[in-house]
GROMACS .gro file of C-alpha atoms in nm:
model
  461
    1MET     CA    1   2.036   3.431  -1.445
    2ASP     CA    2   2.001   3.634  -1.769
    3ARG     CA    3   1.725   3.888  -1.825
    4THR     CA    4   1.509   3.652  -2.034
    5ALA     CA    5   1.524   3.382  -1.769
    6GLN     CA    6   1.444   3.633  -1.495
    7LEU     CA    7   1.141   3.761  -1.681
    8THR     CA    8   1.032   3.410  -1.767
    9ALA     CA    9   1.041   3.315  -1.399
   10ARG     CA   10   0.748   3.552  -1.348
   11LEU     CA   11   0.548   3.336  -1.584
   12THR     CA   12   0.652   2.990  -1.470
   13GLU     CA   13   0.725   3.003  -1.096
   14ARG     CA   14   0.525   3.100  -0.789
   15GLU     CA   15   0.554   3.053  -0.418
   16PHE     CA   16   0.229   2.939  -0.263
   17VAL     CA   17   0.085   3.036   0.073
   18TYR     CA   18  -0.277   2.930   0.091
   19ASP     CA   19  -0.505   3.050   0.368
   20PRO     CA   20  -0.846   3.117   0.216
   21PRO     CA   21  -1.068   3.374   0.380
   22PRO     CA   22  -1.392   3.231   0.520
   23THR     CA   23  -1.594   3.368   0.230
   24ARG     CA   24  -1.379   3.169  -0.014
   25SER     CA   25  -1.350   2.838   0.172
   26SER     CA   26  -1.691   2.722   0.046
   27LEU     CA   27  -1.596   2.816  -0.311
   28HIS     CA   28  -1.279   2.610  -0.274
   29SER     CA   29  -1.475   2.308  -0.152
   30ARG     CA   30  -1.730   2.329  -0.431
   31ALA     CA   31  -1.463   2.369  -0.699
   32ALA     CA   32  -1.284   2.064  -0.560
   33ARG     CA   33  -1.613   1.872  -0.573
   34VAL     CA   34  -1.656   1.952  -0.944
   35LEU     CA   35  -1.313   1.808  -1.019
   36GLU     CA   36  -1.388   1.503  -0.805
   37ASP     CA   37  -1.718   1.447  -0.984
   38ASN     CA   38  -1.553   1.479  -1.326
   39TRP     CA   39  -1.259   1.249  -1.241
   40THR     CA   40  -1.258   0.914  -1.424
   41GLY     CA   41  -0.971   0.751  -1.237
   42THR     CA   42  -0.702   0.852  -1.486
   43SER     CA   43  -0.820   1.187  -1.621
   44THR     CA   44  -1.089   1.453  -1.586
   45VAL     CA   45  -1.373   1.513  -1.830
   46PRO     CA   46  -1.466   1.876  -1.898
   47SER     CA   47  -1.834   1.794  -1.843
   48ARG     CA   48  -2.005   1.461  -1.773
   49GLY     CA   49  -2.283   1.527  -2.023
   50LEU     CA   50  -2.162   1.738  -2.313
   51TYR     CA   51  -1.792   1.642  -2.311
   52PRO     CA   52  -1.755   1.283  -2.179
   53HIS     CA   53  -1.396   1.219  -2.297
   54GLN     CA   54  -1.053   1.373  -2.226
   55TRP     CA   55  -0.978   1.700  -2.405
   56SER     CA   56  -0.622   1.819  -2.457
   57TRP     CA   57  -0.610   2.182  -2.344
   58ASP     CA   58  -0.885   2.121  -2.091
   59SER     CA   59  -0.660   1.865  -1.922
   60ALA     CA   60  -0.369   2.109  -1.917
   61PHE     CA   61  -0.580   2.374  -1.741
   62ILE     CA   62  -0.736   2.112  -1.513
   63ALA     CA   63  -0.390   1.988  -1.410
   64ILE     CA   64  -0.296   2.347  -1.316
   65GLY     CA   65  -0.586   2.349  -1.071
   66LEU     CA   66  -0.554   1.988  -0.958
   67ARG     CA   67  -0.198   2.047  -0.838
   68HIS     CA   68  -0.345   2.234  -0.540
   69LEU     CA   69  -0.558   1.935  -0.442
   70SER     CA   70  -0.340   1.642  -0.544
   71PRO     CA   71  -0.009   1.690  -0.728
   72LEU     CA   72  -0.018   1.316  -0.801
   73ARG     CA   73  -0.354   1.343  -0.973
   74ALA     CA   74  -0.233   1.647  -1.167
   75GLN     CA   75   0.068   1.451  -1.288
   76THR     CA   76  -0.156   1.156  -1.381
   77GLU     CA   77  -0.384   1.390  -1.579
   78LEU     CA   78  -0.098   1.495  -1.804
   79GLU     CA   79   0.056   1.148  -1.819
   80THR     CA   80  -0.274   1.000  -1.941
   81LEU     CA   81  -0.304   1.261  -2.214
   82LEU     CA   82   0.054   1.228  -2.334
   83ALA     CA   83   0.029   0.848  -2.340
   84ALA     CA   84  -0.198   0.900  -2.643
   85GLN     CA   85   0.059   1.112  -2.829
   86TRP     CA   86   0.118   1.024  -3.193
   87GLY     CA   87   0.453   0.917  -3.334
   88ASP     CA   88   0.492   1.244  -3.526
   89GLY     CA   89   0.466   1.434  -3.196
   90ARG     CA   90   0.112   1.566  -3.212
   91ILE     CA   91  -0.102   1.553  -2.900
   92PRO     CA   92  -0.458   1.478  -3.015
   93HIS     CA   93  -0.735   1.708  -2.905
   94ILE     CA   94  -0.953   1.420  -2.777
   95VAL     CA   95  -0.858   1.091  -2.613
   96PHE     CA   96  -1.169   0.873  -2.628
   97ASN     CA   97  -1.300   0.673  -2.337
   98PRO     CA   98  -1.397   0.331  -2.480
   99SER     CA   99  -1.670   0.287  -2.218
  100VAL     CA  100  -1.865   0.587  -2.351
  101PRO     CA  101  -2.127   0.501  -2.619
  102LEU     CA  102  -2.038   0.616  -2.971
  103ASP     CA  103  -2.349   0.832  -3.001
  104ALA     CA  104  -2.271   1.029  -2.683
  105TYR     CA  105  -2.041   1.265  -2.871
  106PHE     CA  106  -1.980   1.361  -3.232
  107PRO     CA  107  -1.734   1.334  -3.400
  108SER     CA  108  -1.687   0.995  -3.235
  109PRO     CA  109  -1.395   0.750  -3.266
  110ASP     CA  110  -1.550   0.581  -3.570
  111PHE     CA  111  -1.541   0.917  -3.748
  112TRP     CA  112  -1.174   0.992  -3.679
  113ARG     CA  113  -1.050   0.634  -3.740
  114SER     CA  114  -0.721   0.734  -3.582
  115SER     CA  115  -0.561   0.390  -3.561
  116THR     CA  116  -0.611   0.332  -3.935
  117ALA     CA  117  -0.629   0.674  -4.103
  118GLY     CA  118  -0.351   0.802  -3.874
  119ARG     CA  119  -0.124   0.499  -3.905
  120ALA     CA  120   0.134   0.676  -4.124
  121ALA     CA  121   0.152   0.962  -3.872
  122GLY     CA  122   0.210   0.722  -3.584
  123ALA     CA  123  -0.131   0.721  -3.419
  124PRO     CA  124  -0.148   0.480  -3.126
  125ARG     CA  125  -0.303   0.140  -3.205
  126THR     CA  126  -0.463   0.070  -2.868
  127VAL     CA  127  -0.612   0.412  -2.789
  128GLN     CA  128  -0.866   0.590  -3.007
  129THR     CA  129  -0.815   0.964  -3.050
  130SER     CA  130  -0.907   1.250  -3.278
  131GLY     CA  131  -0.656   1.353  -3.543
  132ILE     CA  132  -0.636   1.726  -3.480
  133VAL     CA  133  -0.469   1.916  -3.195
  134GLN     CA  134  -0.542   2.195  -2.946
  135PRO     CA  135  -0.339   2.485  -2.803
  136PRO     CA  136  -0.001   2.385  -2.652
  137VAL     CA  137  -0.049   2.473  -2.284
  138HIS     CA  138   0.104   2.144  -2.177
  139ALA     CA  139   0.466   2.233  -2.096
  140LEU     CA  140   0.352   2.530  -1.889
  141ALA     CA  141   0.109   2.302  -1.706
  142ALA     CA  142   0.378   2.037  -1.650
  143TRP     CA  143   0.616   2.291  -1.501
  144LEU     CA  144   0.354   2.436  -1.268
  145VAL     CA  145   0.252   2.086  -1.159
  146HIS     CA  146   0.616   2.009  -1.082
  147CYS     CA  147   0.652   2.328  -0.878
  148ALA     CA  148   0.353   2.228  -0.662
  149ASP     CA  149   0.548   1.932  -0.518
  150PRO     CA  150   0.905   1.908  -0.654
  151GLY     CA  151   0.988   1.618  -0.421
  152LEU     CA  152   0.706   1.401  -0.553
  153SER     CA  153   0.782   1.504  -0.909
  154ARG     CA  154   1.148   1.405  -0.878
  155ALA     CA  155   1.066   1.081  -0.699
  156ARG     CA  156   0.835   0.980  -0.982
  157SER     CA  157   1.070   1.114  -1.256
  158PHE     CA  158   0.771   1.314  -1.377
  159LEU     CA  159   0.963   1.575  -1.575
  160THR     CA  160   1.218   1.320  -1.698
  161ARG     CA  161   0.932   1.129  -1.859
  162MET     CA  162   0.740   1.434  -1.978
  163TYR     CA  163   1.026   1.630  -2.131
  164PRO     CA  164   1.091   1.418  -2.445
  165ARG     CA  165   0.720   1.401  -2.520
  166LEU     CA  166   0.675   1.776  -2.479
  167ALA     CA  167   0.985   1.845  -2.688
  168ALA     CA  168   0.846   1.622  -2.967
  169TRP     CA  169   0.511   1.806  -2.946
  170HIS     CA  170   0.682   2.141  -2.992
  171ARG     CA  171   0.894   2.006  -3.282
  172TYR     CA  172   0.578   1.893  -3.456
  173LEU     CA  173   0.420   2.237  -3.426
  174LEU     CA  174   0.733   2.433  -3.518
  175HIS     CA  175   0.824   2.221  -3.821
  176ARG     CA  176   0.518   2.037  -3.954
  177ARG     CA  177   0.280   2.326  -3.888
  178ASP     CA  178   0.486   2.619  -4.017
  179LEU     CA  179   0.255   2.638  -4.316
  180GLY     CA  180   0.303   3.011  -4.372
  181GLY     CA  181   0.682   2.998  -4.375
  182GLY     CA  182   0.712   3.265  -4.110
  183SER     CA  183   0.810   3.043  -3.814
  184LEU     CA  184   0.464   3.043  -3.655
  185ALA     CA  185   0.244   2.736  -3.615
  186SER     CA  186  -0.079   2.719  -3.816
  187VAL     CA  187  -0.403   2.557  -3.713
  188VAL     CA  188  -0.578   2.353  -3.982
  189HIS     CA  189  -0.922   2.344  -3.822
  190PRO     CA  190  -1.111   2.593  -3.600
  191TRP     CA  191  -1.140   2.324  -3.331
  192GLU     CA  192  -0.760   2.323  -3.302
  193GLN     CA  193  -0.741   2.683  -3.189
  194GLY     CA  194  -0.990   2.606  -2.912
  195MET     CA  195  -1.219   2.905  -2.975
  196ASP     CA  196  -1.421   2.691  -3.212
  197ASN     CA  197  -1.692   2.922  -3.337
  198SER     CA  198  -1.509   3.255  -3.336
  199PRO     CA  199  -1.600   3.505  -3.610
  200CYS     CA  200  -1.226   3.508  -3.685
  201TRP     CA  201  -1.282   3.187  -3.880
  202ASP     CA  202  -1.577   3.308  -4.089
  203LEU     CA  203  -1.361   3.437  -4.376
  204PRO     CA  204  -1.135   3.133  -4.420
  205LEU     CA  205  -1.429   2.898  -4.358
  206SER     CA  206  -1.630   3.065  -4.635
  207ARG     CA  207  -1.408   2.884  -4.885
  208VAL     CA  208  -1.505   2.543  -4.743
  209THR     CA  209  -1.795   2.346  -4.892
  210PRO     CA  210  -1.999   2.213  -4.598
  211ALA     CA  211  -2.068   1.845  -4.550
  212PRO     CA  212  -2.436   1.762  -4.607
  213ALA     CA  213  -2.641   1.803  -4.289
  214ARG     CA  214  -2.774   1.447  -4.326
  215SER     CA  215  -2.418   1.307  -4.305
  216PHE     CA  216  -2.376   1.374  -3.932
  217ARG     CA  217  -2.576   1.409  -3.612
  218ARG     CA  218  -2.506   1.698  -3.376
  219ALA     CA  219  -2.487   1.547  -3.027
  220ASP     CA  220  -2.405   1.893  -2.887
  221LEU     CA  221  -2.765   2.005  -2.942
  222ASP     CA  222  -2.879   1.740  -2.693
  223HIS     CA  223  -2.709   1.947  -2.421
  224GLY     CA  224  -2.747   2.311  -2.529
  225ALA     CA  225  -2.985   2.549  -2.704
  226ALA     CA  226  -2.933   2.575  -3.078
  227GLU     CA  227  -2.916   2.955  -3.057
  228ASP     CA  228  -2.612   2.927  -2.828
  229ARG     CA  229  -2.424   2.677  -3.046
  230PRO     CA  230  -2.258   2.695  -3.391
  231THR     CA  231  -2.499   2.703  -3.684
  232ASP     CA  232  -2.560   2.393  -3.895
  233LEU     CA  233  -2.376   2.564  -4.182
  234ASP     CA  234  -2.065   2.623  -3.974
  235TYR     CA  235  -2.082   2.273  -3.829
  236GLY     CA  236  -2.103   2.130  -4.179
  237ARG     CA  237  -1.784   2.312  -4.266
  238TYR     CA  238  -1.612   2.181  -3.953
  239VAL     CA  239  -1.710   1.827  -4.052
  240ARG     CA  240  -1.589   1.875  -4.409
  241LEU     CA  241  -1.247   1.998  -4.295
  242ALA     CA  242  -1.208   1.711  -4.050
  243THR     CA  243  -1.320   1.456  -4.310
  244ASP     CA  244  -1.074   1.583  -4.571
  245TYR     CA  245  -0.789   1.587  -4.318
  246ARG     CA  246  -0.869   1.231  -4.212
  247ASP     CA  247  -0.893   1.108  -4.569
  248ALA     CA  248  -0.550   1.261  -4.641
  249GLY     CA  249  -0.402   1.048  -4.363
  250TYR     CA  250  -0.376   1.350  -4.133
  251GLU     CA  251  -0.095   1.486  -4.345
  252ASP     CA  252  -0.038   1.857  -4.291
  253GLY     CA  253  -0.020   2.129  -4.551
  254HIS     CA  254  -0.290   2.046  -4.805
  255GLY     CA  255  -0.619   2.163  -4.656
  256GLU     CA  256  -0.823   2.471  -4.742
  257PHE     CA  257  -0.799   2.611  -4.389
  258ALA     CA  258  -0.467   2.728  -4.241
  259VAL     CA  259  -0.451   3.015  -3.993
  260GLU     CA  260  -0.173   3.159  -3.776
  261ASP     CA  261  -0.346   3.250  -3.453
  262PRO     CA  262  -0.200   3.481  -3.183
  263SER     CA  263  -0.331   3.286  -2.883
  264PHE     CA  264  -0.218   2.947  -3.013
  265ASN     CA  265   0.130   3.080  -3.082
  266ALA     CA  266   0.153   3.280  -2.759
  267LEU     CA  267   0.078   2.962  -2.565
  268LEU     CA  268   0.344   2.780  -2.766
  269ILE     CA  269   0.596   3.053  -2.677
  270ALA     CA  270   0.496   3.048  -2.309
  271SER     CA  271   0.539   2.672  -2.311
  272GLU     CA  272   0.880   2.704  -2.479
  273HIS     CA  273   0.988   2.921  -2.186
  274ALA     CA  274   0.846   2.657  -1.949
  275LEU     CA  275   1.026   2.382  -2.140
  276ALA     CA  276   1.350   2.574  -2.088
  277ARG     CA  277   1.284   2.571  -1.712
  278ILE     CA  278   1.216   2.198  -1.728
  279ALA     CA  279   1.544   2.142  -1.913
  280GLN     CA  280   1.727   2.337  -1.642
  281GLU     CA  281   1.559   2.129  -1.370
  282LEU     CA  282   1.684   1.816  -1.547
  283GLY     CA  283   2.039   1.945  -1.552
  284ALA     CA  284   2.056   2.075  -1.909
  285THR     CA  285   2.074   2.433  -2.029
  286GLY     CA  286   1.757   2.618  -2.121
  287THR     CA  287   1.938   2.888  -2.316
  288ALA     CA  288   1.852   2.754  -2.660
  289ARG     CA  289   1.483   2.723  -2.576
  290HIS     CA  290   1.467   3.071  -2.426
  291ALA     CA  291   1.633   3.199  -2.744
  292ARG     CA  292   1.382   3.012  -2.959
  293ALA     CA  293   1.098   3.162  -2.757
  294GLU     CA  294   1.242   3.507  -2.821
  295ARG     CA  295   1.265   3.441  -3.196
  296LEU     CA  296   0.905   3.323  -3.196
  297THR     CA  297   0.799   3.634  -3.005
  298THR     CA  298   0.964   3.844  -3.275
  299ALA     CA  299   0.786   3.643  -3.546
  300LEU     CA  300   0.453   3.683  -3.364
  301ILE     CA  301   0.498   4.061  -3.361
  302ASP     CA  302   0.619   4.077  -3.720
  303ARG     CA  303   0.335   3.868  -3.861
  304LEU     CA  304   0.034   3.928  -3.636
  305TRP     CA  305   0.073   4.263  -3.454
  306ASP     CA  306  -0.128   4.563  -3.579
  307PRO     CA  307   0.004   4.878  -3.408
  308ALA     CA  308  -0.277   5.094  -3.543
  309GLU     CA  309  -0.541   4.871  -3.379
  310GLY     CA  310  -0.337   4.795  -3.067
  311MET     CA  311  -0.379   4.419  -3.079
  312PHE     CA  312  -0.279   4.097  -3.250
  313PHE     CA  313  -0.486   3.950  -3.534
  314SER     CA  314  -0.500   3.606  -3.695
  315ARG     CA  315  -0.340   3.560  -4.037
  316ASP     CA  316  -0.520   3.368  -4.313
  317VAL     CA  317  -0.235   3.166  -4.463
  318ARG     CA  318  -0.438   3.046  -4.761
  319GLY     CA  319  -0.608   3.375  -4.838
  320GLY     CA  320  -0.324   3.603  -4.735
  321GLY     CA  321  -0.334   3.893  -4.493
  322LEU     CA  322  -0.460   3.955  -4.144
  323ILE     CA  323  -0.820   3.873  -4.056
  324PRO     CA  324  -0.977   4.202  -3.936
  325GLU     CA  325  -1.175   4.058  -3.646
  326ARG     CA  326  -1.097   4.143  -3.283
  327SER     CA  327  -1.110   3.850  -3.044
  328VAL     CA  328  -0.972   3.768  -2.702
  329SER     CA  329  -0.709   3.563  -2.884
  330GLY     CA  330  -0.542   3.889  -2.980
  331LEU     CA  331  -0.499   3.986  -2.613
  332ILE     CA  332  -0.347   3.661  -2.485
  333PRO     CA  333   0.011   3.745  -2.598
  334LEU     CA  334   0.014   3.954  -2.278
  335LEU     CA  335   0.135   3.624  -2.129
  336LEU     CA  336   0.475   3.665  -2.288
  337PRO     CA  337   0.730   3.794  -2.036
  338THR     CA  338   0.957   3.975  -2.283
  339LEU     CA  339   0.686   4.143  -2.491
  340PRO     CA  340   0.800   4.502  -2.562
  341ARG     CA  341   0.657   4.756  -2.322
  342ASP     CA  342   0.487   4.965  -2.590
  343ILE     CA  343   0.295   4.658  -2.707
  344VAL     CA  344   0.201   4.568  -2.350
  345GLU     CA  345   0.066   4.918  -2.292
  346ALA     CA  346  -0.134   4.906  -2.615
  347LEU     CA  347  -0.284   4.569  -2.525
  348VAL     CA  348  -0.377   4.690  -2.177
  349ARG     CA  349  -0.554   4.988  -2.332
  350THR     CA  350  -0.737   4.757  -2.573
  351THR     CA  351  -0.869   4.537  -2.291
  352ALA     CA  352  -1.037   4.845  -2.142
  353SER     CA  353  -1.147   4.988  -2.477
  354LYS     CA  354  -1.501   4.998  -2.615
  355HIS     CA  355  -1.422   4.673  -2.797
  356PHE     CA  356  -1.374   4.465  -2.479
  357GLY     CA  357  -1.489   4.691  -2.195
  358LEU     CA  358  -1.292   4.525  -1.917
  359GLY     CA  359  -1.321   4.720  -1.593
  360GLY     CA  360  -1.614   4.915  -1.738
  361THR     CA  361  -1.906   4.767  -1.930
  362THR     CA  362  -1.805   4.400  -1.902
  363ARG     CA  363  -1.740   4.183  -1.599
  364LEU     CA  364  -1.511   3.935  -1.776
  365VAL     CA  365  -1.320   3.959  -2.104
  366PRO     CA  366  -1.560   3.887  -2.392
  367SER     CA  367  -1.442   3.635  -2.648
  368TYR     CA  368  -1.518   3.873  -2.935
  369ASP     CA  369  -1.542   4.243  -3.012
  370LEU     CA  370  -1.842   4.403  -2.840
  371LEU     CA  371  -1.887   4.625  -3.146
  372GLY     CA  372  -1.837   4.350  -3.404
  373GLU     CA  373  -2.122   4.269  -3.642
  374ALA     CA  374  -2.113   3.903  -3.534
  375PHE     CA  375  -2.116   3.973  -3.158
  376ASP     CA  376  -2.362   3.763  -2.961
  377PRO     CA  377  -2.329   3.753  -2.579
  378HIS     CA  378  -2.454   3.393  -2.562
  379ARG     CA  379  -2.341   3.219  -2.882
  380TYR     CA  380  -2.041   2.990  -2.849
  381TRP     CA  381  -1.714   3.195  -2.877
  382ARG     CA  382  -1.889   3.480  -3.058
  383GLY     CA  383  -1.907   3.704  -2.752
  384PRO     CA  384  -1.943   3.511  -2.424
  385ALA     CA  385  -1.664   3.524  -2.167
  386TRP     CA  386  -1.469   3.209  -2.083
  387PHE     CA  387  -1.280   3.139  -1.763
  388ASN     CA  388  -0.964   3.001  -1.922
  389THR     CA  389  -0.915   3.312  -2.135
  390GLY     CA  390  -0.987   3.528  -1.829
  391TRP     CA  391  -0.720   3.332  -1.640
  392LEU     CA  392  -0.471   3.385  -1.923
  393VAL     CA  393  -0.537   3.759  -1.947
  394GLU     CA  394  -0.517   3.793  -1.567
  395ARG     CA  395  -0.183   3.612  -1.571
  396GLY     CA  396  -0.059   3.837  -1.851
  397LEU     CA  397  -0.160   4.155  -1.673
  398ARG     CA  398   0.015   4.039  -1.357
  399THR     CA  399   0.326   3.932  -1.549
  400HIS     CA  400   0.368   4.292  -1.667
  401GLY     CA  401   0.304   4.461  -1.333
  402GLU     CA  402  -0.059   4.560  -1.395
  403ARG     CA  403  -0.149   4.451  -1.043
  404GLY     CA  404  -0.463   4.658  -0.996
  405ARG     CA  405  -0.621   4.540  -1.320
  406ALA     CA  406  -0.514   4.182  -1.251
  407ASP     CA  407  -0.661   4.191  -0.900
  408ALA     CA  408  -0.992   4.323  -1.032
  409LEU     CA  409  -1.010   4.054  -1.300
  410ARG     CA  410  -0.919   3.784  -1.048
  411ARG     CA  411  -1.201   3.895  -0.817
  412ALA     CA  412  -1.446   3.894  -1.107
  413VAL     CA  413  -1.343   3.545  -1.221
  414LEU     CA  414  -1.388   3.409  -0.868
  415ASP     CA  415  -1.719   3.583  -0.810
  416ILE     CA  416  -1.872   3.472  -1.141
  417ALA     CA  417  -1.740   3.118  -1.115
  418ASP     CA  418  -1.916   3.107  -0.781
  419THR     CA  419  -2.250   3.254  -0.886
  420SER     CA  420  -2.265   3.071  -1.222
  421GLY     CA  421  -2.214   2.722  -1.080
  422PHE     CA  422  -1.873   2.691  -1.250
  423ALA     CA  423  -2.028   2.751  -1.590
  424GLU     CA  424  -1.862   2.664  -1.919
  425TYR     CA  425  -1.898   3.028  -2.029
  426VAL     CA  426  -2.103   3.334  -1.934
  427ASP     CA  427  -2.262   3.650  -2.067
  428PRO     CA  428  -1.976   3.902  -2.043
  429TYR     CA  429  -2.207   4.181  -1.926
  430THR     CA  430  -2.413   4.000  -1.664
  431GLY     CA  431  -2.220   3.685  -1.577
  432GLU     CA  432  -2.528   3.474  -1.664
  433ALA     CA  433  -2.432   3.107  -1.700
  434CYS     CA  434  -2.426   2.954  -2.049
  435GLY     CA  435  -2.340   2.606  -2.171
  436ALA     CA  436  -2.262   2.333  -1.922
  437THR     CA  437  -2.227   2.391  -1.548
  438GLY     CA  438  -1.982   2.208  -1.325
  439PHE     CA  439  -1.724   2.267  -1.597
  440GLY     CA  440  -1.378   2.124  -1.537
  441TRP     CA  441  -1.142   2.406  -1.624
  442THR     CA  442  -1.366   2.667  -1.462
  443ALA     CA  443  -1.340   2.481  -1.131
  444ALA     CA  444  -0.969   2.413  -1.176
  445LEU     CA  445  -0.873   2.770  -1.257
  446THR     CA  446  -1.091   2.894  -0.972
  447LEU     CA  447  -0.875   2.681  -0.741
  448ASP     CA  448  -0.560   2.819  -0.897
  449LEU     CA  449  -0.667   3.178  -0.844
  450LEU     CA  450  -0.773   3.103  -0.488
  451HIS     CA  451  -0.436   2.949  -0.408
  452THR     CA  452  -0.212   3.197  -0.588
  453GLY     CA  453  -0.386   3.512  -0.478
  454THR     CA  454  -0.196   3.518  -0.147
  455ALA     CA  455   0.155   3.452  -0.275
  456LYS     CA  456   0.441   3.577  -0.059
  457GLY     CA  457   0.506   3.945  -0.099
  458GLY     CA  458   0.147   4.004  -0.206
  459ASP     CA  459   0.223   3.920  -0.569
  460ARG     CA  460   0.249   3.617  -0.792
  461GLN     CA  461   0.593   3.577  -0.935
   0.00000   0.00000   0.00000
């Protein structure tokens, strides 16, 4: 096995030995109950109230946790999502449940009009979806789900069926979304990056004329306080971008918003490494995909790394230049197994710096710079800590041998998931619950950390 493959194995393989201590057995049971309550029979909703459909990256994280309860259900989770894939390869960020009333969530299926507006892009005719995407965690999730029960996976030809769909998804991102010409994928809407309301989007969004407030109804405010959610102005801009994209037939490359984001691309690279492992499992060579992942890592560093600031920044493709806002997105490239050591060390220092405070002033990694002008510990992605980003940073720290820091972050994630009722997100200082409780990926990633914390040899490979 070459050096890249060896390093990648740290990211994509683990041996599991689960024997929870008594103090954690109740947490395990309650996390499992959340996933059971949110299960629809074919997929898992993030939250029964606020998010009543299937979300793309939520399902990837949920499958990672579900594999510890039911590898079959974890496989089904991903199979259901990928069954809604478009002909051009994109995996839509929402797959709508037809039994849910239209007014339960906005934008609803009648807004996206996927089967008509997306016809040229190959949108499915029998399933209604959104037309935008979310971060590509899916190949990593598929590989980890396979590793949980390889016998079941092989018997069901799980990877054989998933591989061509995942390969098409990556082709779409690497070719149709290379809007900056630098080999990285661009997002064309803040919702695609997943950190919807981050201050990182304020500059590129300022060029977007908002849709009139009377043209849409914000269902999210039925489930959360207005002061914790995006402003009406920002929401109007989100609606305008989505409307223009829909009216252009979901054709890429023409919108006012195009951003190369470090987290989105780091997850694509991590999933390229996982796709190489899947190819090897299926009897092919993964060399080309590992090599592509290395080229993308180089592009990520060349285009988004700021050595003076010790972190990665988003690039505004339309406006030009890096966006000078520090967010947790700029720390997530720690996931990458072949990241140069000097960059790893700088990122580790940044996590503990006054901007993020991990191990000092904050309990979990805040989503945005503690010292930033836009920081708000409770407002959606403008400061609160999220459990999926904590899981990603913990995994990155452990990948690069930062065991003590990873252990401390793991303990904090488990403790706060417990005390917050598996909250959607929390105050990074206090761990106070914000948003929905009984949140799908919070419960799922709690299960993953419970199961992988006692891997053989005392470490997770």
